[in-house]
PDB file of C-alpha atoms in Angstrom:
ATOM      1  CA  UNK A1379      91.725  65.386 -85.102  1.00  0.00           C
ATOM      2  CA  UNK A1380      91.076  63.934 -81.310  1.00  0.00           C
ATOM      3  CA  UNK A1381      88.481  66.392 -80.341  1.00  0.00           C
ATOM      4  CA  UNK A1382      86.808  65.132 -83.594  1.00  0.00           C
ATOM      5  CA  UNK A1383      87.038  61.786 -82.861  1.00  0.00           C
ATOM      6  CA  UNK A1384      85.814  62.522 -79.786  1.00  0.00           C
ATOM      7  CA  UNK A1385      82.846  64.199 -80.989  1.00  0.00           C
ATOM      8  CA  UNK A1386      82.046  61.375 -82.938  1.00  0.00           C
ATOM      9  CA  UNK A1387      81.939  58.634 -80.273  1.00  0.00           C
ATOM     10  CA  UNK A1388      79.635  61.314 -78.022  1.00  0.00           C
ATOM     11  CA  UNK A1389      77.348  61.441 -81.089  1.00  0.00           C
ATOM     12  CA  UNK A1390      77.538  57.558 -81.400  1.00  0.00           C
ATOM     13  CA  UNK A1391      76.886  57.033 -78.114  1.00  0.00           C
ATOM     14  CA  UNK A1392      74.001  59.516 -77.791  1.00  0.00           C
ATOM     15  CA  UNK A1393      72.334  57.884 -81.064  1.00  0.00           C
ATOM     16  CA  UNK A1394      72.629  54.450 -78.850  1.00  0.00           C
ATOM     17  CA  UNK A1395      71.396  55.897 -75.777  1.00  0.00           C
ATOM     18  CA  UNK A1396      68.461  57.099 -77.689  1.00  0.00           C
ATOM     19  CA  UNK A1397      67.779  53.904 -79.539  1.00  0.00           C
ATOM     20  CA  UNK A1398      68.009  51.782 -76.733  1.00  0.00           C
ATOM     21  CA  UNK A1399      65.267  54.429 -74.897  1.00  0.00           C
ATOM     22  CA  UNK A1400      63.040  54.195 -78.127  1.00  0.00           C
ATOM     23  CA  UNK A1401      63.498  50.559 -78.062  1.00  0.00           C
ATOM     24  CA  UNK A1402      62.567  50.418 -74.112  1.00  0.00           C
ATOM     25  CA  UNK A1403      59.370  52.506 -74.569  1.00  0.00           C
ATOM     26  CA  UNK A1404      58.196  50.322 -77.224  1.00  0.00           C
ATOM     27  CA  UNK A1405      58.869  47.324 -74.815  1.00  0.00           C
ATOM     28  CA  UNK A1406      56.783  48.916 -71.986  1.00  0.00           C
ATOM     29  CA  UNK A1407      53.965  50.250 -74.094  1.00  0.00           C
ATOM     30  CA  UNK A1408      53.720  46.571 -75.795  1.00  0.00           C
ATOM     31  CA  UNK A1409      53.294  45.261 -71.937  1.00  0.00           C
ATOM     32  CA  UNK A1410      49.744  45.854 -71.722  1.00  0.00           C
ATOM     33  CA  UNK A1411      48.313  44.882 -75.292  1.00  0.00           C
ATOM     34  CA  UNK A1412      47.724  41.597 -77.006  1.00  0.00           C
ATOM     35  CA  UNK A1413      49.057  39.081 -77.634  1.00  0.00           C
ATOM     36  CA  UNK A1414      50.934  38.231 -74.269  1.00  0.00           C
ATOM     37  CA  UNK A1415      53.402  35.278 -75.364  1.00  0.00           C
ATOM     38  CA  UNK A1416      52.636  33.392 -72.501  1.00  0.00           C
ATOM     39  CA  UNK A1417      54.534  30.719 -73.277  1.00  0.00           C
ATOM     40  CA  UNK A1418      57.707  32.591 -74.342  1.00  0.00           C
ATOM     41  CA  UNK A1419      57.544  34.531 -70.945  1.00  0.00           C
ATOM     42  CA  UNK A1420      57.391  31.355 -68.817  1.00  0.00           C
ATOM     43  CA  UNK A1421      60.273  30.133 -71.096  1.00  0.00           C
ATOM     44  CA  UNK A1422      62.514  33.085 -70.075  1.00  0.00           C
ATOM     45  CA  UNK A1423      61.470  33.706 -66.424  1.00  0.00           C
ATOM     46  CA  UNK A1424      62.887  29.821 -66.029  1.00  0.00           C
ATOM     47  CA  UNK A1425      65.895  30.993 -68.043  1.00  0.00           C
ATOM     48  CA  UNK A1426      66.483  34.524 -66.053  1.00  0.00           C
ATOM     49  CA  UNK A1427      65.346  33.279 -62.844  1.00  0.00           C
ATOM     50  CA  UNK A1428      65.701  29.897 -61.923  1.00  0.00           C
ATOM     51  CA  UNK A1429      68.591  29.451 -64.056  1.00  0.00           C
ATOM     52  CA  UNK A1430      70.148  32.434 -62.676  1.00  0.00           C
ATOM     53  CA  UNK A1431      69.550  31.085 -58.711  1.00  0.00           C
ATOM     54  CA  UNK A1432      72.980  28.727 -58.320  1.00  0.00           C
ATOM     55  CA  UNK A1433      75.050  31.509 -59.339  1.00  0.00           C
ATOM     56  CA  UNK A1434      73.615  34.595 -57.573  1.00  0.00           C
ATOM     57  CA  UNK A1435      73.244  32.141 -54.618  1.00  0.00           C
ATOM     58  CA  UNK A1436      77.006  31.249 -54.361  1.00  0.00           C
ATOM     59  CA  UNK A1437      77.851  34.808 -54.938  1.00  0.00           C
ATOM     60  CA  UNK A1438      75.817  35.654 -51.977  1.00  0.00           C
ATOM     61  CA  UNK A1439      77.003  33.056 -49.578  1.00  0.00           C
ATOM     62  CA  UNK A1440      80.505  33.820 -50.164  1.00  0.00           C
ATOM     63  CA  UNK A1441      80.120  37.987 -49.677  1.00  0.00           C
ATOM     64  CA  UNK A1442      77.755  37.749 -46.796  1.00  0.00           C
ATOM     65  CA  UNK A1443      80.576  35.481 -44.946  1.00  0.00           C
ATOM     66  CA  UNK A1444      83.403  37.792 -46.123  1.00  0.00           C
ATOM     67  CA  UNK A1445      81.296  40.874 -44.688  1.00  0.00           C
ATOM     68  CA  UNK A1446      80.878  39.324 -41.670  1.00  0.00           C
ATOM     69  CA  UNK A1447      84.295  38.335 -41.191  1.00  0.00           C
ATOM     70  CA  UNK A1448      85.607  41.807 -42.177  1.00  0.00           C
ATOM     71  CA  UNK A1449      82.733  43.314 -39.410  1.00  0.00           C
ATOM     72  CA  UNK A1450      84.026  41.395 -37.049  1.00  0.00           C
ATOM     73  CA  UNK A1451      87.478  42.176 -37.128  1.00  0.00           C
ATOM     74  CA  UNK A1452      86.467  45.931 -37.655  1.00  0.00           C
ATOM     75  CA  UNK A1453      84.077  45.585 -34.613  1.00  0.00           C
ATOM     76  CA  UNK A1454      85.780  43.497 -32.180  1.00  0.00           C
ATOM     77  CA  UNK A1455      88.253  46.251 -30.502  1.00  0.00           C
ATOM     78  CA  UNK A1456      85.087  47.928 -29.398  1.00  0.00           C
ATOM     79  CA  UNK A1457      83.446  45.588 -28.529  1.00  0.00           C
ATOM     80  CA  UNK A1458      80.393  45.281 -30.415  1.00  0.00           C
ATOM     81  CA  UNK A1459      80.243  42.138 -32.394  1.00  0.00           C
ATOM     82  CA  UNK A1460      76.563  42.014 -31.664  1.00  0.00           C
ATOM     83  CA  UNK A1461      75.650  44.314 -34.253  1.00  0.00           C
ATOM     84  CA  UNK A1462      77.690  42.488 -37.372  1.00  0.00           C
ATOM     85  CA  UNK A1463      74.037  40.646 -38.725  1.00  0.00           C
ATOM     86  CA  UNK A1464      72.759  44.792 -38.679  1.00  0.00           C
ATOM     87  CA  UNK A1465      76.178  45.959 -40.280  1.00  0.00           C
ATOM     88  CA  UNK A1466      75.837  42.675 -42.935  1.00  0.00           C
ATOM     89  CA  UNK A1467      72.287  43.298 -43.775  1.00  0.00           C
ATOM     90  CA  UNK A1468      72.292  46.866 -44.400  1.00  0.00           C
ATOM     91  CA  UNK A1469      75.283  46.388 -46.367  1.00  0.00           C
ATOM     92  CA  UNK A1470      74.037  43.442 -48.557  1.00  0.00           C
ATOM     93  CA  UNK A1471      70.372  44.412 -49.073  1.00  0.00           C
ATOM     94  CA  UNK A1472      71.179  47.926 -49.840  1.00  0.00           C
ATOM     95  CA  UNK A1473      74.131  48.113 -52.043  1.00  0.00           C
ATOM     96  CA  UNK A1474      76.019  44.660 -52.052  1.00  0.00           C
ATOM     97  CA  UNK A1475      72.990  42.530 -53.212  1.00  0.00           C
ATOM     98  CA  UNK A1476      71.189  44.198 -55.798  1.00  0.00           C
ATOM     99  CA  UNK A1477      74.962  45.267 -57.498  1.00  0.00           C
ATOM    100  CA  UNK A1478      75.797  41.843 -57.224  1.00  0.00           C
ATOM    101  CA  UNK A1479      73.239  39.845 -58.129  1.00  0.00           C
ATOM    102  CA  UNK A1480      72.690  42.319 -61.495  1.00  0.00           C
ATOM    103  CA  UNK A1481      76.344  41.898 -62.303  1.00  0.00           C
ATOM    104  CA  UNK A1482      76.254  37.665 -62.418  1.00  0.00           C
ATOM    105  CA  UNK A1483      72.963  38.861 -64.086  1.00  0.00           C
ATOM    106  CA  UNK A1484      74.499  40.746 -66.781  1.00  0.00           C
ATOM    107  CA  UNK A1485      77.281  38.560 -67.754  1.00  0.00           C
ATOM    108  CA  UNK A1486      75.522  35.055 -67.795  1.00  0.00           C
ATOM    109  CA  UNK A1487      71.736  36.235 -68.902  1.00  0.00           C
ATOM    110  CA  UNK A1488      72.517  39.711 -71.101  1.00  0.00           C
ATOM    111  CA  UNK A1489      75.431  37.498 -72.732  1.00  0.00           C
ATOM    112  CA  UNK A1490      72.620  34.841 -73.590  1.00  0.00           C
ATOM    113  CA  UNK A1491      69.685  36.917 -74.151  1.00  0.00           C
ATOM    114  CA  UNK A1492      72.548  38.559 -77.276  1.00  0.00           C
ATOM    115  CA  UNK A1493      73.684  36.018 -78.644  1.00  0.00           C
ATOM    116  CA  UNK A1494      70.342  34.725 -79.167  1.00  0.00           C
ATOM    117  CA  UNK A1495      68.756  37.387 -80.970  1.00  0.00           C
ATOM    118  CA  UNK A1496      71.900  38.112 -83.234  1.00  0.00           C
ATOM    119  CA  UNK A1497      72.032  34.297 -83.608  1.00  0.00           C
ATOM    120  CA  UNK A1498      68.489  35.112 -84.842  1.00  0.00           C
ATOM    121  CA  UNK A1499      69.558  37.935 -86.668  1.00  0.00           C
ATOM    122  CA  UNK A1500      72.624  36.632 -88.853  1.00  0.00           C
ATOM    123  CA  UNK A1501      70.205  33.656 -89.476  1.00  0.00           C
ATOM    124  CA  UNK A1502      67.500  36.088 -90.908  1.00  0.00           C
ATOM    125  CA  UNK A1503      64.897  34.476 -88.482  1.00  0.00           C
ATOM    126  CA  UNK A1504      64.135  38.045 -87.390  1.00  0.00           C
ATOM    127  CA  UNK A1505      63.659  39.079 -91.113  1.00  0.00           C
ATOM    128  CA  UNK A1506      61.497  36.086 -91.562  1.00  0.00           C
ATOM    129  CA  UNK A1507      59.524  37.294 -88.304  1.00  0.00           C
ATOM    130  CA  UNK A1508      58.789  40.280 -89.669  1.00  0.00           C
ATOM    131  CA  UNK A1509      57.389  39.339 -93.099  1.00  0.00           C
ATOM    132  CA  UNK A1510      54.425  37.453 -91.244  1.00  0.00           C
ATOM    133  CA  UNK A1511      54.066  40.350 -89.695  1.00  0.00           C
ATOM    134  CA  UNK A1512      55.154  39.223 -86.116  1.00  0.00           C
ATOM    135  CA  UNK A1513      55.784  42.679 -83.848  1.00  0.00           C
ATOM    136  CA  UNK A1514      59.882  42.100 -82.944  1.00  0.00           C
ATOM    137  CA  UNK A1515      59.467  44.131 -80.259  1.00  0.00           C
ATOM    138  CA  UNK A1516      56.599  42.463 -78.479  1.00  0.00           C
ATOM    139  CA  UNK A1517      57.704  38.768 -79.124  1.00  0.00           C
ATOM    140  CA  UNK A1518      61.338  39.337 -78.692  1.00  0.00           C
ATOM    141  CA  UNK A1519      62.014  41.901 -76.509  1.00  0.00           C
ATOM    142  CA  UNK A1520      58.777  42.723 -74.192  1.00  0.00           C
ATOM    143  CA  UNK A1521      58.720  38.563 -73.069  1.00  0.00           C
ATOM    144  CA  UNK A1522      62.090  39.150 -71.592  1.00  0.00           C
ATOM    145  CA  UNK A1523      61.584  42.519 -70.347  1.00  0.00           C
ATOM    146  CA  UNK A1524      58.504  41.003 -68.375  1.00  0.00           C
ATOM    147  CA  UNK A1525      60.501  38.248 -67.353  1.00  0.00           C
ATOM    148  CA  UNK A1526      63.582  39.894 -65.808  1.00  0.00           C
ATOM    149  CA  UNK A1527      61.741  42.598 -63.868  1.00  0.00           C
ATOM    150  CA  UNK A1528      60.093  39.820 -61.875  1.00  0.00           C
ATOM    151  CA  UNK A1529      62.922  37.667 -61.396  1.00  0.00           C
ATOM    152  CA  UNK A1530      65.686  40.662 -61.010  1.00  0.00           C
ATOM    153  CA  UNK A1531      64.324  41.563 -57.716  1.00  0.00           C
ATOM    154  CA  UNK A1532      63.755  37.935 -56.424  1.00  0.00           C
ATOM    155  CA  UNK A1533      67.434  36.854 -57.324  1.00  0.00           C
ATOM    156  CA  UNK A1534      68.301  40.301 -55.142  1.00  0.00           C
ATOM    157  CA  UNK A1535      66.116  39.064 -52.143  1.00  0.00           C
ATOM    158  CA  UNK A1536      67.569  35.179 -52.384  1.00  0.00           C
ATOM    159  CA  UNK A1537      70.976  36.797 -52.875  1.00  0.00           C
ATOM    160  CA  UNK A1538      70.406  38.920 -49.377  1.00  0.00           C
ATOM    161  CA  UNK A1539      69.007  36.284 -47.511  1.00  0.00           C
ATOM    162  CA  UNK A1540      71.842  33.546 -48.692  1.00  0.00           C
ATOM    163  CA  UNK A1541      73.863  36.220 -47.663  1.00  0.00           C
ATOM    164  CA  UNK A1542      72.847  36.301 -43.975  1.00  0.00           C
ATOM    165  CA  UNK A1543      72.931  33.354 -43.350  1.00  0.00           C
ATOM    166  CA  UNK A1544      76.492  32.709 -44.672  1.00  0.00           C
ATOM    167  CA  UNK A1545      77.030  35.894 -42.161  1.00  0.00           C
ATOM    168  CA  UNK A1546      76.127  33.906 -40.001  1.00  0.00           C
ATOM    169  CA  UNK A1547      77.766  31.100 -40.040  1.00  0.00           C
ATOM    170  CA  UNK A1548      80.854  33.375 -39.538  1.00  0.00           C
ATOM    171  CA  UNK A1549      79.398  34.729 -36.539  1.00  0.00           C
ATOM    172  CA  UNK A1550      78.867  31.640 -35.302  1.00  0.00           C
ATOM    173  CA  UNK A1551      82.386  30.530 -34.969  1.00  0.00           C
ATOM    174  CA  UNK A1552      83.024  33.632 -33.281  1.00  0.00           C
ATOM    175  CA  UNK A1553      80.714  32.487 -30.506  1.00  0.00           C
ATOM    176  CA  UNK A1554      77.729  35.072 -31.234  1.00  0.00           C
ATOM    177  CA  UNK A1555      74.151  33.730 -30.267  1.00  0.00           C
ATOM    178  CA  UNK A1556      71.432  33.360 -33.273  1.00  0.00           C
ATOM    179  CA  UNK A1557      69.609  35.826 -30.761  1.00  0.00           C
ATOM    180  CA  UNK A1558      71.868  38.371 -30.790  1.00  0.00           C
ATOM    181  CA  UNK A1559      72.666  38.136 -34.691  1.00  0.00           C
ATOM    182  CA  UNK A1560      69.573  37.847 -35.767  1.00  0.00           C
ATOM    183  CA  UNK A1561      68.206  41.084 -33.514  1.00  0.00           C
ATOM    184  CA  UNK A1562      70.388  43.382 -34.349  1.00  0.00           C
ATOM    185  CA  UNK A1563      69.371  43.253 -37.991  1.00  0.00           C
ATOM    186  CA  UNK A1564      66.078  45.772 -36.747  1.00  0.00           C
ATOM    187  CA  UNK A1565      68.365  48.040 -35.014  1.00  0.00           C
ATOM    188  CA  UNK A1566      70.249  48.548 -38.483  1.00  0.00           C
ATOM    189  CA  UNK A1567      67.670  48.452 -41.071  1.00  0.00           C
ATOM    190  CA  UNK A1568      64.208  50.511 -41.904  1.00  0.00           C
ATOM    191  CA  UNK A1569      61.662  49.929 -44.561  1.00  0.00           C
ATOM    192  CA  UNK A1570      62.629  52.264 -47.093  1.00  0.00           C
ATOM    193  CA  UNK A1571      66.075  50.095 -46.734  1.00  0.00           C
ATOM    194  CA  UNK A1572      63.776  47.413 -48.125  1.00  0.00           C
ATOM    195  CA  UNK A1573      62.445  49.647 -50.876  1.00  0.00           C
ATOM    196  CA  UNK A1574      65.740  50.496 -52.216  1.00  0.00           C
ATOM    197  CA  UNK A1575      66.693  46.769 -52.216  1.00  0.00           C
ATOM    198  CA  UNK A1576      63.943  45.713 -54.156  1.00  0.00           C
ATOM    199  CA  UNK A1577      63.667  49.029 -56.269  1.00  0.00           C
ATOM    200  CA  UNK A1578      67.230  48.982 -57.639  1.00  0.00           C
ATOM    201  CA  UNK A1579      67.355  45.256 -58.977  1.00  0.00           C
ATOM    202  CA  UNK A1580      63.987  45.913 -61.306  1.00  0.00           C
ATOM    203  CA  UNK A1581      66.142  48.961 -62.535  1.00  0.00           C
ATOM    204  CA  UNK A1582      69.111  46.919 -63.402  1.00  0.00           C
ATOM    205  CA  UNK A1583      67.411  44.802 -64.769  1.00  0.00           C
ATOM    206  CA  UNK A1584      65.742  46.937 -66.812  1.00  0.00           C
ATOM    207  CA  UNK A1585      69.364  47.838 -67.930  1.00  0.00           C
ATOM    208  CA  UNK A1586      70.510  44.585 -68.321  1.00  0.00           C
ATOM    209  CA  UNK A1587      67.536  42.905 -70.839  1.00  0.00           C
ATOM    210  CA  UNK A1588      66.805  46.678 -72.896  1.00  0.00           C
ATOM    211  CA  UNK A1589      70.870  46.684 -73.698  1.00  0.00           C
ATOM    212  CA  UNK A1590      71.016  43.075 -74.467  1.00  0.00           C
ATOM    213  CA  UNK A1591      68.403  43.373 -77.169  1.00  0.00           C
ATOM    214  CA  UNK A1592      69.150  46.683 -78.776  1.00  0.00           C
ATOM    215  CA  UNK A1593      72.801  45.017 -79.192  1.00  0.00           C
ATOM    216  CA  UNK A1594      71.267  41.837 -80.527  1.00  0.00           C
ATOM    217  CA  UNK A1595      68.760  43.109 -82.875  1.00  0.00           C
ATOM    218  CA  UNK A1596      71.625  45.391 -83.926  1.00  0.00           C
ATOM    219  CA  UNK A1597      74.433  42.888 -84.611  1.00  0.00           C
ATOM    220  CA  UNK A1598      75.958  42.682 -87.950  1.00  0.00           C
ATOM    221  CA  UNK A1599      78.960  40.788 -89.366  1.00  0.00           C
ATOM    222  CA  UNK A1600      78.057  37.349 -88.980  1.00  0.00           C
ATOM    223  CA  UNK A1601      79.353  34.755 -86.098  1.00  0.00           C
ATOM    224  CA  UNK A1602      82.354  37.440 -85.614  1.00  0.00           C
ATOM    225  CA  UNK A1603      79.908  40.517 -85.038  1.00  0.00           C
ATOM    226  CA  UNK A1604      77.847  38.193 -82.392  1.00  0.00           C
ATOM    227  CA  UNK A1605      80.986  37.428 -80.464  1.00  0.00           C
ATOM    228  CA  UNK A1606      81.653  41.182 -80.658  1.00  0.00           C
ATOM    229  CA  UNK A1607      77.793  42.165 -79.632  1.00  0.00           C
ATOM    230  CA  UNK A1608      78.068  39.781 -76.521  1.00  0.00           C
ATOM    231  CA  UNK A1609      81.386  41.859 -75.305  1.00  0.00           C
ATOM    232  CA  UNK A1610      79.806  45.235 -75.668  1.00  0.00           C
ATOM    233  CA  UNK A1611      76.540  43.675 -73.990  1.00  0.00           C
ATOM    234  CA  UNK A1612      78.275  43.080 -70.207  1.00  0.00           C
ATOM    235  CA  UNK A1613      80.458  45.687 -70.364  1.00  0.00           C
ATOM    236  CA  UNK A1614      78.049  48.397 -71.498  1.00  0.00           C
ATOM    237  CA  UNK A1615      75.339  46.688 -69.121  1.00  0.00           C
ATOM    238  CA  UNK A1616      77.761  46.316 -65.928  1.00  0.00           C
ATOM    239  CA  UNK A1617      78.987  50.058 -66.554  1.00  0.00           C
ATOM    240  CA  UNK A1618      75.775  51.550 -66.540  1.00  0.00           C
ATOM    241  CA  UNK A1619      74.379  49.226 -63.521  1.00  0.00           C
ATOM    242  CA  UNK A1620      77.312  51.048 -61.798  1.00  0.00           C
ATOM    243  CA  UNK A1621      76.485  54.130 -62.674  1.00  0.00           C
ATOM    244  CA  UNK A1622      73.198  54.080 -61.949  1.00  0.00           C
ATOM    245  CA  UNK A1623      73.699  52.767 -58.767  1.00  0.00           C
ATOM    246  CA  UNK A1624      75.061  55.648 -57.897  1.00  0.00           C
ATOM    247  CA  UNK A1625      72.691  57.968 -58.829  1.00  0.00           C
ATOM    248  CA  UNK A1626      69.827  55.894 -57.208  1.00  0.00           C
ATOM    249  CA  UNK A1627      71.402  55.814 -53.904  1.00  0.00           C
ATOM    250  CA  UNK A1628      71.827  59.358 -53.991  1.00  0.00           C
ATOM    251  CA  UNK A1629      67.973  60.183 -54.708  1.00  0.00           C
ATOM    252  CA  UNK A1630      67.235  57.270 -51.743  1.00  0.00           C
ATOM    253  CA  UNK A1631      69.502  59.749 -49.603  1.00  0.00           C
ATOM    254  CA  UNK A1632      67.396  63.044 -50.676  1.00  0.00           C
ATOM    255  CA  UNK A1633      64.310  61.261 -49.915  1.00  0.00           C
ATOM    256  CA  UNK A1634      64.572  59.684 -46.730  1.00  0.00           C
TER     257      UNK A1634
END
């Protein structure tokens, strides 16, 4: 009876995994054709991105000072405080940052972006869509796909540059120059570092927005089964940006 139920939930899950991949090559193919929704893509770019910027900000700030202060302690028996703006960049713009950032991401935006469409769907707005013969996919789904790829890696960059600076400010008080902070960061960091900083938000966020609507354009049960979709949405989405970040740093490692 377990290894049944077992098999079951791997079957379940594979079905998902191979929805939400149908669902995602839909949204990319539907990129490059008319119409374009202008006016729904500016609508969630403000919603991802700008709305998104206090949060991913503060979450910056605060880990770029705690870095620091940890590098400092770590470093100051050898003496080589100098290099804590190296140790906090390469830390932040590499892994901290783009995990970060996607995680605030995923709970406040991938919570939103399902509740709305199974809001949408328990309302039979979606149903309504699709007897004028709207495209779901390319009004729904593609907007916000657009949308998040540009702002995912923009919230990463804010989020490593707030970070620095907070890094700073702890270096500061430990009487390190802005010279000396700021010039170690070179000594640290290359441009594939870069790269990987900018390439691994997109991809979260790519996780983040394709999840969130295959859960909301799958939700079912009324106001309960929303409440439910939004759960599985950050927890699913947060799990796999996890995952994945693994398995991206470890192909950034075979190629450098």
């Amino acid at each position: 009876m377990p290894a049944r139920f077992a098999e079951q939930k791997i079957l379940v899950f594979l079905a998902e995994l191979q929805a939400v991949f149908r669902l995602t090559v839909r949204a990319v193919r539907s990129m490059f054709s008319r119409p374009f929704y202008y006016r729904e893509f500016v609508s969630q770019l403000d919603k991802i991105g700008v709305d998104s910027l206090f949060i991913v900000c503060l979450t910056g700030l605060f880990t770029g000072m705690v870095m620091a202060l940890q590098a400092l302690i770590q470093l100051k028996p050898f003496a080589a405080t100098s290099y804590v703006g190296g140790m906090v960049a390469v830390t932040m713009v590499k892994e901290l940052g783009p995990v970060l950032a996607s995680l605030m991401v995923a709970g406040r935006v991938g919570s939103a972006i399902t509740a709305e469409l199974g809001t949408m769907v328990v309302t039979e707005q979606v149903d309504a869509m699709r007897v004028e013969g709207t495209d779901i996919v390319k009004r729904l789904v593609t907007s916000r796909l657009k949308a998040m790829l540009i702002a995912m890696p923009l919230l990463a960059v804010v989020a490593d540059t707030v970070a620095l600076i907070g890094g700073y400010l702890i270096a500061a008080g430990y009487h390190i120059s802005p010279l000396m902070y700021w010039k170690s960061l070179p000594q640290f960091m290359f441009f594939q570092d870069l790269i990987e900083g900018v390439a691994k938000p997109a991809f979260f966020g790519l996780i983040i927005v394709m999840v969130a609507c295959r859960v909301g354009l799958s939700v079912a049960g009324g106001a309960e089964g929303v409440g439910i979709s939004v759960k599985r949405t950050v927890v699913v989405s947060s799990v796999f940006i996890l995952v994945s970040d693994f398995f991206m740093t470890k192909i950034f490692i075979v190629f450098r």
